[in-house]
Amino acid sequence: MLYSKFLLPTMKNEPSDMDSTSQKLMARSGMIRKVSSGLFYYLPYFNMLLRKVSYEIRRSMDAMHCNEMKFPILVSQEILEKTGRWTAFGKEMFSLKDRNGNGYAISPTNEEYATLVAKMFIKSYNDLPFSVYQIQQKHRDEIRPRNGVIRAREFTMKDAYSFHATEDEAISYYQKMKQEYTNLFTRLGLKTFAVKADSGAMGGNLCEEFMAVADEGETPLAFCDNCGYAANLEVVPVTNTYVEQNGFKGRYKKVITERAHTVKELMDMLQMPATSFVKSMVYMADDKPVVALVRGDRQVNEVKLKNVLKCNVLELATVKDIEKIGSVCGFVGPVGMREDIPIFADYEIMQMQNFVVGGNEKDIHLLDVNVKDFSCKWVDLRFAEQGDVCPICGKPLKTAMGTELGHIFVLGQKYTKSLDATFIDNQGKTQTLYGGCYGIGLERVVASIIDQHHDEKGLVLPTVVAPFKVDVIVVDTKNEAQMETATMLYEKLENAGIPVLFDDRKERVGVKFNDFELVGIPIKVVCGRDVTQGMVEVGVRETGTVEKVDIQHVVHTIQNLVKKG
Ligand SMILES: [Zn+2]
């Protein structure tokens, strides 16, 4: 590829419309430009990287005997209602109506179509296991698109679906897929781990997320160095070692806390630490009010609360909702709460004494409250933190941030039952199929490669994913000898099957070196003054090393460097 003809608009300065290191680097290295909130132009260099990732994904899917196909992007409301997902996906799903008024969703994922394909082609147990996948654009109406292409409204996903005669077979295929994902991410130069996650709107029993550790990742994780346990923080159980305090009852007194609504404001006013407060949060669980209590410095883990309540929709109550239950926003508390409102308290509160809660009246809090002053159900409701004990081995947990790259599920019969996908078993009986699904977000893979492979000058792409392995740089394009040598090397390398970016631009050589470092091409070949002595310089991006090489040996030298990765 001639740089002079290639759309690779690098930027010297940090773009102001990108909000993380990987996204800034993607814009600076000429990969993306923002169109509007959550929508991006993918420029050629980014597309080339996505193609590399797709190629490696296809290798892995081939290894799993998975059939590549394409499902329609539009899914009818009727089909999604059969599986309950028209409502389960809620506002994140883009939907539209055709000219006859029929409802469609722009498919967020394709369990329904995959199940219908299985239903069409699987006749008997001889056809099992059966799996299909596609690599397709997906759309989600994100509330707050952020982090560039990582949480965008349009993205590329590999979604695979498998079908089995029994749950055991589904689990065994899932385990093989998990291993294949590990192989794939390792090949792509990524450090990842599989963590347990909540299955959310997808349904199903067994599921794990593949996380790439990233300083600016958006998913908090907990892991244990001792036993290898790793999980999304939202599902990490906090081991309950608390004993309910016998404590006092009825000792509390009212205190006027005008203008203090938040724990922070109360801390300042009452000169007490956050650990002396109990936060009371009102939620609407399928439109019914519930109160959740956590210590003042903790956050309610809504995934845990949702699982406790077994509800479909959990939302924070509005000011009006709170008034309806006879309380006041900012002053909610468990003491004197209407008896028909269920209160769920985090175990940790069991061991607290003489704490502060809202008084359910404007500008009123209660001091010296104890657990005997109200009735509640004790549950695990908070997020685990660094130093909490590992649920498997009891050693201290560590926390980190991660970017989710993929998600794998054993779905059981959730979709096959509602869409009536069956097969004839070896006894001649009709049985319902078991399913699994396996996703990967391609933009996230590229962003994570950049996250894990860059330095202060730009990208340091691993050779396996680099779209160009070599940058042939001409120091002075007006110098005929230099141009001749560079053109000859460019052609020789391309003929040897090594993709080259030939920097033939009429730019200063400093600009060319900066761009080489910014876009992260693994190797550079510099054709300068020494070409008259039959020599060029070969440099390696990762190590910064440069050596003089005889022009006759350049192709051989580079073949060796590429092989080494
Ligand atoms: Zn452990």
mmCIF file of C-alpha atoms and ligand atoms in Angstrom, residues 224 226-229 390 392-395, ligand 1:
data_model
loop_
_atom_site.group_PDB
_atom_site.id
_atom_site.type_symbol
_atom_site.label_atom_id
_atom_site.label_comp_id
_atom_site.label_asym_id
_atom_site.label_seq_id
_atom_site.Cartn_x
_atom_site.Cartn_y
_atom_site.Cartn_z
ATOM 1 C CA CYS A 224 -8.066 -14.348 43.691
ATOM 2 C CA ASN A 226 -4.507 -17.993 45.407
ATOM 3 C CA CYS A 227 -7.166 -20.200 43.765
ATOM 4 C CA GLY A 228 -7.743 -18.492 40.389
ATOM 5 C CA TYR A 229 -11.323 -17.443 41.136
ATOM 6 C CA CYS A 390 -12.533 -15.086 48.289
ATOM 7 C CA ILE A 392 -13.816 -20.227 47.164
ATOM 8 C CA CYS A 393 -10.664 -20.281 49.330
ATOM 9 C CA GLY A 394 -11.138 -17.491 51.870
ATOM 10 C CA LYS A 395 -7.952 -15.565 50.962
HETATM 11 ZN ZN ZN B 1 -9.525 -17.948 46.228
#
